[in-house]
Amino acid sequence: MKQLIGLSGALLLLSGAAQAQIDNGDFETWSGGTPQGWTTIDSGIRLSQSTAYATTGNSSAQVEVLTGTQSNTDFRQSIPVTAGVPIEVSVDLYHTEGNVKARLYVGAYQGYSNPALTGQWQTLSHSYTPSSTGNIEVGLRFYDESGFDGNETVYVDNFRPRNDSTPVPGCEDTEATLSLTTDGYGSETSWNLADAQGTELYSGNGYGNNEQVTETFCLADGDYRFTINDSYGDGLLGSAGYSIEIGGQVVVQGSQFTYSQSSSFTVGAGGGDNGGGDNGGATNLEAYYLSAEGMTGYSLKNELHNIIKGHSSQGYSALWQFYQANELDNYYENDGSILDIYSEKPTSGDSVHFSAGQDQCGSYSREGDCYNREHSFPKSWFGGKVEPMNSDVHHIFATDGYVNAKRSNYPYGEVVSASYTSGNGSKLGTDASGRTLFEPIDEFKGDLARAYFYMATRYQDKVAGWESNSSNSDLVLDGSADRVFEPWLLALLKQWHLDDPVSQKERDRNQAAFEHQGNRNPFVDHPEFVEMIW
């Protein structure tokens, strides 16, 4: 389940001469089971004082998340801020199970904690510059991850101004240090650090001009991506720049870019080889996309086309072997059955289970009979069994044969009146405009949107001629090689892409597809490319 449960509570503090204070940010003072100073504590969470875990003083707040209803789990207080005075916010978090993640709230929602770091403290921080003098709310919000069972405990302590010269409290993994010098337009600069699942762990913005910033991260072994942005589009000017060091070694650095620059690095031995490997399975994505660096708009799309266009078609029958090895449920029930996007139930037991290699279609008369190969971008749209589109695994998914037939070649969309609903809630019907559409469940909408952005990019030299191939291709394609999609569908795909971020399942499938046919989906590796192009 990717809907977020909320617990919005927070910390916030001014650096320098600012006046803001957090009341009872160390959770040492309690009255009647309630921490002093925290004015909003909704019924969907339960707070209690804990002396078992603490990073400062003798106690912390033990937060039990009890509900999946986001609006019922707020945890906040209001603090005064001064216009133009930067605030550095920092809080310590201790995850126990890893099935929820915390999101910092400082006048707006900011970065996420890393739920995979269980049994240890981690620090969540954010830099913020108020635009006006007054009060803002600060807090945390908790979001559910796959496996959340309706009750999970997270310990919270030490809302504070961050002293960047000191180590991350209680860090039992690897410390990494970001050094950033802004240029004369510091407010244009922002950054974030995300893990391999695309979860934002740390972020920063709202800087002053020519400011020197130091941030310390606590990182478990694995792969990470650092992204820096400039809202004006001229990068960091003059002597400004940034770097990340681990153990005295620079793993990321830069200064000259336009709107955005991303760099990948690996901590420890378990996170990837960062430079090569068998079957061309390199995790050094910066080298793969190097020729597109600094580009935006349709120039970026054109260069991505040049990067991914030369894939080696393996043929339609080879998809069965790909599914047997790579289209397996190792993410929800973890039973190794075929992961069928039209029957998978992410939050409960599946009604349908397909054994890899044994339950291939064949004939079918009802849902659950067999699985087949679903062209998410229907083959009738590109002219039939035409290679390499007909066997391009980046847009062909394992699905229930009966439901696949119901979907036919109808476009994806938002159904308001359903004529058919599959066992997991996928629907065939009409939208508000009367168009016949097929709507997958929320869990896979982002996956399918990014498959469509891949098709628009990989085949931009062909796609302009596909509009007239069928009435449904005419409904979704605009006859161009750049925008590709009609405005209604483009807006929908972009929304699905935002609402359902890249998952580990997608990243694993993208790597497997790269090893299978020799090209990648850029919008899985770099989700920010969608907004940069469209």
mmCIF file of C-alpha atoms in Angstrom, residues 65 85 112 279 308 324 330 338 356 366 395 459 478 497 507 519-520 531 533:
data_model
loop_
_atom_site.group_PDB
_atom_site.id
_atom_site.type_symbol
_atom_site.label_atom_id
_atom_site.label_comp_id
_atom_site.label_asym_id
_atom_site.label_seq_id
_atom_site.Cartn_x
_atom_site.Cartn_y
_atom_site.Cartn_z
ATOM 1 C CA VAL A 65 1.043 4.633 14.825
ATOM 2 C CA VAL A 85 16.234 34.211 8.807
ATOM 3 C CA TYR A 112 11.588 11.377 4.707
ATOM 4 C CA ASN A 279 26.046 -8.829 -18.144
ATOM 5 C CA ILE A 308 18.356 3.811 -25.298
ATOM 6 C CA GLN A 324 10.102 -16.893 -15.004
ATOM 7 C CA ASN A 330 9.290 -11.097 -4.072
ATOM 8 C CA ILE A 338 4.086 -14.557 -11.033
ATOM 9 C CA ALA A 356 6.055 -19.402 -13.258
ATOM 10 C CA ARG A 366 -12.362 -16.778 -16.289
ATOM 11 C CA HIS A 395 6.254 -2.079 -21.539
ATOM 12 C CA TYR A 459 10.285 5.217 -30.259
ATOM 13 C CA ASP A 478 -1.263 13.632 -30.741
ATOM 14 C CA HIS A 497 4.002 9.230 -11.914
ATOM 15 C CA ARG A 507 14.293 -0.696 -10.054
ATOM 16 C CA ASN A 519 18.728 -0.661 -22.534
ATOM 17 C CA ARG A 520 17.145 1.024 -19.522
ATOM 18 C CA GLU A 531 9.107 17.055 -15.305
ATOM 19 C CA ILE A 533 10.894 17.059 -20.420
#
